[in-house]
XYZ file of C-alpha atoms in Angstrom:
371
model
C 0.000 0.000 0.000
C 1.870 3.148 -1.432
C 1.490 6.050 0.651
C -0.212 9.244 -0.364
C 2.099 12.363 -1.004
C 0.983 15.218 0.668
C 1.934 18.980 -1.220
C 4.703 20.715 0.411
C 2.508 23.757 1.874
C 3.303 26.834 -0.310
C 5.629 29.094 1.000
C 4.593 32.747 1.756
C 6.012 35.392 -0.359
C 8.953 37.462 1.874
C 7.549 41.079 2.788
C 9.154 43.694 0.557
C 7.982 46.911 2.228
C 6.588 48.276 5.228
C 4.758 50.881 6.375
C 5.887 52.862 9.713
C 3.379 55.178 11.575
C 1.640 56.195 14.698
C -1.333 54.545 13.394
C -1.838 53.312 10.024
C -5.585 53.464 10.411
C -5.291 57.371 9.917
C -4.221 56.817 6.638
C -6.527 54.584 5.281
C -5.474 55.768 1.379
C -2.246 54.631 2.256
C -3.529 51.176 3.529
C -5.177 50.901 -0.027
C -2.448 52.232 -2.552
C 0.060 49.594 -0.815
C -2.574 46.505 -1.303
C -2.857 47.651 -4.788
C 0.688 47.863 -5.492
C 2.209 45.056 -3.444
C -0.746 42.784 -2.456
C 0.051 40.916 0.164
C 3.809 41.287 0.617
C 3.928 44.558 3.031
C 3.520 44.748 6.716
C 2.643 47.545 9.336
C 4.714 48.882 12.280
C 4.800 51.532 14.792
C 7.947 53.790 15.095
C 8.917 51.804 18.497
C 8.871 48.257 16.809
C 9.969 49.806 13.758
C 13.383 50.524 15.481
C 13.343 46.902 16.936
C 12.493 45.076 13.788
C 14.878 46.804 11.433
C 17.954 45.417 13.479
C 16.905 41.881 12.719
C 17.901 39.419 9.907
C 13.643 39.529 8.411
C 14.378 43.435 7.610
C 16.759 42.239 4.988
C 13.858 41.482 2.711
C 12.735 45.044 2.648
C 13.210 47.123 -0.718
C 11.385 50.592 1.317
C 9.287 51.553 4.216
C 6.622 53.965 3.868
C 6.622 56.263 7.040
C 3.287 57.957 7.709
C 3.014 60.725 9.949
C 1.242 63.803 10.480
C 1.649 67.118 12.788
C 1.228 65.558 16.239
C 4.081 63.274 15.236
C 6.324 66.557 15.224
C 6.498 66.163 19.007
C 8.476 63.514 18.583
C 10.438 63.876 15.207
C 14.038 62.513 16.657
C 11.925 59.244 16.648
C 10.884 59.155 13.189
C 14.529 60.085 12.119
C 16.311 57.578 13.807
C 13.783 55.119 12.143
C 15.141 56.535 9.075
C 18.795 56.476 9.751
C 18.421 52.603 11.157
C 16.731 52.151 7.381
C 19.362 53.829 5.371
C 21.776 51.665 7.672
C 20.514 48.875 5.810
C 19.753 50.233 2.636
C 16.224 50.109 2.662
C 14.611 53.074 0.808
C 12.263 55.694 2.572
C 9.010 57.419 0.757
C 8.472 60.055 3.470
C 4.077 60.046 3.681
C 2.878 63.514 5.260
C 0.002 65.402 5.984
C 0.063 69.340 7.756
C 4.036 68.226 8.440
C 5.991 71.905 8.606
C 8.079 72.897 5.905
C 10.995 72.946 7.957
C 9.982 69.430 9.696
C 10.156 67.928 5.798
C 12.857 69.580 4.727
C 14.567 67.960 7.833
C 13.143 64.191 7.506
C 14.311 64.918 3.483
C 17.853 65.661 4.803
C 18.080 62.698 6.853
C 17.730 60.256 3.721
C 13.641 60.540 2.830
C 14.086 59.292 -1.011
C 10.410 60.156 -2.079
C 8.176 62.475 -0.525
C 4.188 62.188 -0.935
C 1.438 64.226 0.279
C -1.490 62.773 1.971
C -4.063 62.469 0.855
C -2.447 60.704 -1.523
C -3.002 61.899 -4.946
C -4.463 58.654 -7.407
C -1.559 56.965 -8.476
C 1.503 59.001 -6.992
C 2.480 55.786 -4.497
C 2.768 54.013 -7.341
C 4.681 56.226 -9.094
C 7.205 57.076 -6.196
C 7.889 53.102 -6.186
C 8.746 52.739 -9.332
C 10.768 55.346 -9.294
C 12.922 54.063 -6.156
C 13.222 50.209 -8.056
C 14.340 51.101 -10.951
C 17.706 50.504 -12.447
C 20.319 53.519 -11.655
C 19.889 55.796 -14.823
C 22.945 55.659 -16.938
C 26.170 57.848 -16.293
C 26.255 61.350 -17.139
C 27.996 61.694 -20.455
C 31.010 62.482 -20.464
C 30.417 66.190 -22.396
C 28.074 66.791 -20.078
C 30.097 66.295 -16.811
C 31.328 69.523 -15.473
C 35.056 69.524 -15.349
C 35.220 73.249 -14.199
C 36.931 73.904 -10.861
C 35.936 75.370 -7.694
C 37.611 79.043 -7.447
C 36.223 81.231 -4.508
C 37.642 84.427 -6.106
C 34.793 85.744 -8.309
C 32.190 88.333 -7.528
C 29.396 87.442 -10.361
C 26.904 89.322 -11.550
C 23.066 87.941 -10.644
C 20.531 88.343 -13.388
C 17.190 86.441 -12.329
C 14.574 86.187 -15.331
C 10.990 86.594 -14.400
C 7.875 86.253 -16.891
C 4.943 88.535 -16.096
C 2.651 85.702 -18.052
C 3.137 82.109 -19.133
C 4.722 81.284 -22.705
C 6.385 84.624 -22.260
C 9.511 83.288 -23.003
C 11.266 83.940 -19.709
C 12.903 80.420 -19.927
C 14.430 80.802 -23.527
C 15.872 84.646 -22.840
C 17.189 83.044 -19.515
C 18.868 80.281 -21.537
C 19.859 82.183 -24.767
C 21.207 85.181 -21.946
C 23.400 82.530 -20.342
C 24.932 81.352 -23.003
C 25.462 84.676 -25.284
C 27.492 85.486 -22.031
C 29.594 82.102 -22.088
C 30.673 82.628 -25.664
C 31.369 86.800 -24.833
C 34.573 86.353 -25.522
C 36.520 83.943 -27.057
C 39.719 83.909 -25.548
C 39.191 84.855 -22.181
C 35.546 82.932 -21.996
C 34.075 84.249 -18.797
C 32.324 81.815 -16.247
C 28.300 81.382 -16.761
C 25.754 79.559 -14.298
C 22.772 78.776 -14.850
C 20.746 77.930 -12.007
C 16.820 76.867 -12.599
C 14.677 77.298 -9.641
C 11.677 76.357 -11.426
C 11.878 73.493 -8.568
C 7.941 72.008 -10.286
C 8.041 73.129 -13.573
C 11.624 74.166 -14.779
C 12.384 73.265 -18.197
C 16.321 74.630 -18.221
C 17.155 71.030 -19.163
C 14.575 70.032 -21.574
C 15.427 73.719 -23.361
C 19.285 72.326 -23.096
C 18.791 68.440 -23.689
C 20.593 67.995 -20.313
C 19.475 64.893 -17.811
C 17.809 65.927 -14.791
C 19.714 64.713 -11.253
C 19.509 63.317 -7.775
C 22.281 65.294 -7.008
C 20.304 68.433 -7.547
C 17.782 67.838 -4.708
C 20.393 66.347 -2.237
C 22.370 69.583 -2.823
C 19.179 71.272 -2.047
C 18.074 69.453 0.912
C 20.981 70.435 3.108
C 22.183 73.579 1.741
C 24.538 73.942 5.396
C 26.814 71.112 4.262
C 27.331 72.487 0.939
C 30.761 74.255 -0.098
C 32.048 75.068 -3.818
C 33.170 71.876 -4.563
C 29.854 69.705 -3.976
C 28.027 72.827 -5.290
C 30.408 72.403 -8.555
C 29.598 68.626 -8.881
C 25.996 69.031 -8.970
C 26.285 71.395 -12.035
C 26.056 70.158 -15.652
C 27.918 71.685 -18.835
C 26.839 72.929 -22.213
C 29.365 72.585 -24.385
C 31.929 72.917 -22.131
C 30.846 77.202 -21.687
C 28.016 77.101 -19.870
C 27.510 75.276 -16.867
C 23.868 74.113 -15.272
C 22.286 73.741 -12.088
C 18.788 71.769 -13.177
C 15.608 71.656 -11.466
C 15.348 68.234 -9.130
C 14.453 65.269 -10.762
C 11.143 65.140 -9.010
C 8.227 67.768 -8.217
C 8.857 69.142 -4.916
C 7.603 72.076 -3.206
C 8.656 75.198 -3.528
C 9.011 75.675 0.361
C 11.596 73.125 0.025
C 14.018 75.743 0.044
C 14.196 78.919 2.491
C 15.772 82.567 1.931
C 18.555 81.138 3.891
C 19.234 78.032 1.656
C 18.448 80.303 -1.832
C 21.011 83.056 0.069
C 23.643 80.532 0.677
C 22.969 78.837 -3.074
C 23.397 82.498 -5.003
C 26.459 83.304 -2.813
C 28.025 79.500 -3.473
C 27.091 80.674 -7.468
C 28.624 84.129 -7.206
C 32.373 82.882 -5.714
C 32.727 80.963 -8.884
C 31.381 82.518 -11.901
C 31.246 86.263 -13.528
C 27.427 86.064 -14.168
C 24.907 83.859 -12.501
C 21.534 84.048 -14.664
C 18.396 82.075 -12.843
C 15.102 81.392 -14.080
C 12.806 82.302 -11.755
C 9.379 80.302 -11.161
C 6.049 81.264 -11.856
C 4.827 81.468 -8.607
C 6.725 83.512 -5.722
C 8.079 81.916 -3.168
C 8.887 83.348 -0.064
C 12.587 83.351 -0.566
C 11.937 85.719 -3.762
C 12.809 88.505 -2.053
C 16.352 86.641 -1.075
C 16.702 86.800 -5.318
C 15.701 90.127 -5.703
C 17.984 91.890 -3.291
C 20.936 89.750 -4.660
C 19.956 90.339 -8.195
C 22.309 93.719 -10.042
C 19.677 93.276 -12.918
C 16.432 91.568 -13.778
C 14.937 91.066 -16.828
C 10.555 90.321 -17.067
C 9.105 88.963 -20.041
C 5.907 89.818 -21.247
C 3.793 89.991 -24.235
C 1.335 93.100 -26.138
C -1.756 91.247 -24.389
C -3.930 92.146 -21.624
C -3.119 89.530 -19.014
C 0.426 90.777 -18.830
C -0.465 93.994 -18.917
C -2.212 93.340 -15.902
C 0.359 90.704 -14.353
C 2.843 93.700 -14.947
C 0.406 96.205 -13.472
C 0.097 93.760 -9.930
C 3.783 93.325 -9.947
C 4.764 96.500 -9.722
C 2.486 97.174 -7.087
C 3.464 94.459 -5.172
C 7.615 95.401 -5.370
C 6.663 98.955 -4.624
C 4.243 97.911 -1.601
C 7.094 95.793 -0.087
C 9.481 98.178 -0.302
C 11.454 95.984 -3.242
C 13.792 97.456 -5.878
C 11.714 97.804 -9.015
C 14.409 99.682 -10.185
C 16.524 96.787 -10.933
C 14.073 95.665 -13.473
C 13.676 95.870 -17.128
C 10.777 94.375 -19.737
C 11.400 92.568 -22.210
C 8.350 92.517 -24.777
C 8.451 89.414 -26.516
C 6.657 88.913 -29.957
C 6.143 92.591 -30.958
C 4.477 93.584 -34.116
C 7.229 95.497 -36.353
C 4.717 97.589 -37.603
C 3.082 99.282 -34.359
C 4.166 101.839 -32.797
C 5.573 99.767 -29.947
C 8.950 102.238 -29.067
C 10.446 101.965 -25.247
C 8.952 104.926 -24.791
C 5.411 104.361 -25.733
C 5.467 101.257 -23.295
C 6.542 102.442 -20.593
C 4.899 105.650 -20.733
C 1.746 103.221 -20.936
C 2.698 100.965 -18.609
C 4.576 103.040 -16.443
C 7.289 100.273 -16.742
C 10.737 100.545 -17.456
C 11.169 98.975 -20.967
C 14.662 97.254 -21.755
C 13.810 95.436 -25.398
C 11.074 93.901 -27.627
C 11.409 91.118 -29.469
C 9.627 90.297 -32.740
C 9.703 86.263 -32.275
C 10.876 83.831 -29.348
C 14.341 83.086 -29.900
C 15.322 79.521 -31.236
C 17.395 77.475 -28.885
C 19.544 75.866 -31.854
C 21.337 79.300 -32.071
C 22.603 78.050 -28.390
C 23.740 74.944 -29.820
């Protein structure tokens, strides 16, 4: 009589991820986005037993934790970080989940090795996102003509030109980019140092206008703008052509109160040591560290077009500079797109505008005359 063989029971999938939190109940999103992504294979902890469970050999499994927490966890943040350090230990990513979390409490869990940020609630889709992101392959090496080989100096005093646009598809980016590198190629035997810096830290398109790869580096550098001298400031730059060299917006979207006046002080200053002209492309939106730019700036430059939403955008700016006690002076417009057959002289703007008028131009200028 032959016995019957019994199937070996089926053995459970390890647990890849793990979410960390006060209670994981208050984020009941969160709860859902990770049994959509990972099914079964994800666990829950509390920051106490989080601590505990990362020191022992079933941690190894992990790929990233997910670390909820909201403002009454800001009580306790030294918790929450050394949950993150004892991850990073082991090389286990973080996604950093928040809701009404301080700027500066972010911007200090970001610094202490948060890979991927995400607000909650969560929007559809951006868990997802921020995982695939963190397990995918390490994007290629920068090429080689696109490293920046140019060395750390300390003796400059640059000149700061920020570029504003009073109204979208101005063409604030391409004068920005076209400025820069008209500058770099100034003069041909003694080339004078250009950086570009794009603080467009959602939307900036510097690199897309450039063909240039966007970078981890960037953020880190931003995230902890205390521990940054010349030379890491000079490593997170990219070149152009070997003239003009690039700081990028971050890889990812990230908020624009990622950065203080203090860090955007500290950045400019960094910029100015090193280079004869420092030309940034300023965001849409102002930040509160815009008056930080505007107070280093020698000379800005604001795009705008013959319509009647810059004409009011121009209008409310002014106001606004004038109410704050900010140097309009420093300013000049740039009308983009002119007509060459109105009467559209410096004077007749500005008299119109009350504005003071720097340019016009008839047509956006094409980047290929930067290549």
């Amino acid at each position: 009589m032959s016995a019957r063989l019994q199937p070996e029971p089926a053995t459970p999938a390890p647990v890849i991820a793990c979410t960390i939190s006060r209670d994981v109940q208050h984020f009941e999103l969160l709860i859902e986005d990770m049994e959509a992504a990972l099914g079964e294979r994800w666990g829950d902890l509390g920051f106490a037993d989080a601590l505990a469970f990362l020191e022992q050999p079933e941690a190894d499994s992990l790929r990233f934790v997910a670390i909820a927490l909201d403002s009454e966890d800001e009580a306790d943040l030294g918790l929450v970080i050394d949950v993150i350090r004892a991850a990073k230990a082991k090389g286990i990513k973080v996604i950093l989940i928040t809701e009404d979390v301080t700027p500066a409490s972010l911007h200090q869990l970001l610094r202490e090795g948060g890979d991927e940020f995400v607000p909650y609630p969560l929007p559809e889709g951006e868990l997802a996102r921020a995982i695939e992101r963190m397990t995918a392959p390490p994007p290629p090496e920068i090429p080689a003509q696109m490293r920046n080989t140019l060395k750390a100096t300390g003796d400059r005093s640059g000149v700061v030109i920020p570029v504003y646009a009073m109204a979208g598809g101005t063409g604030a980016t391409t004068l920005a980019v076209n400025l820069a590198w008209e500058l770099a190629i100034l003069d041909q035997e003694v080339a004078p140092r250009v950086c570009l810096i794009d603080l467009g830290l959602q939307t900036g398109s510097v690199a897309t206008y450039l063909d240039l790869p966007r970078r981890e580096a960037v953020l880190e550098l931003l995230s902890d703008t205390e521990a940054m001298d010349s030379d890491t400031f000079m490593q997170a730059l990219l070149s152009f052509n070997q003239k003009l060299h690039v700081l990028t917006a971050p890889l990812d979207l990230v908020p624009l109160d990622l950065i203080g006046p203090p860090d955007v002080e500290r950045l400019i200053e960094t910029a100015r040591t090193n280079f004869d002209y420092v030309v940034i492309d300023m965001p849409p939106a102002m930040a509160d560290w815009g008056e930080t730019v505007l107070n280093a700036a020698h000379l800005c430059f604001a795009t705008l077009e013959l319509d009647m939403r810059s004409a009011q955008n121009t209008l409310r700016f002014k106001r606004t500079l004038q109410s704050e006690g900010l140097p309009l002076q420093k300013f000049r417009f740039v009308l983009n797109r002119a007509p060459g057959f109105a009467d559209l002289t410096a004077g007749g703007v500005s008299g119109g505008w009350r504005i003071r008028s720097a340019s016009r131009s008839r047509c956006s200028c094409p980047m290929a005359g930067a290549r």
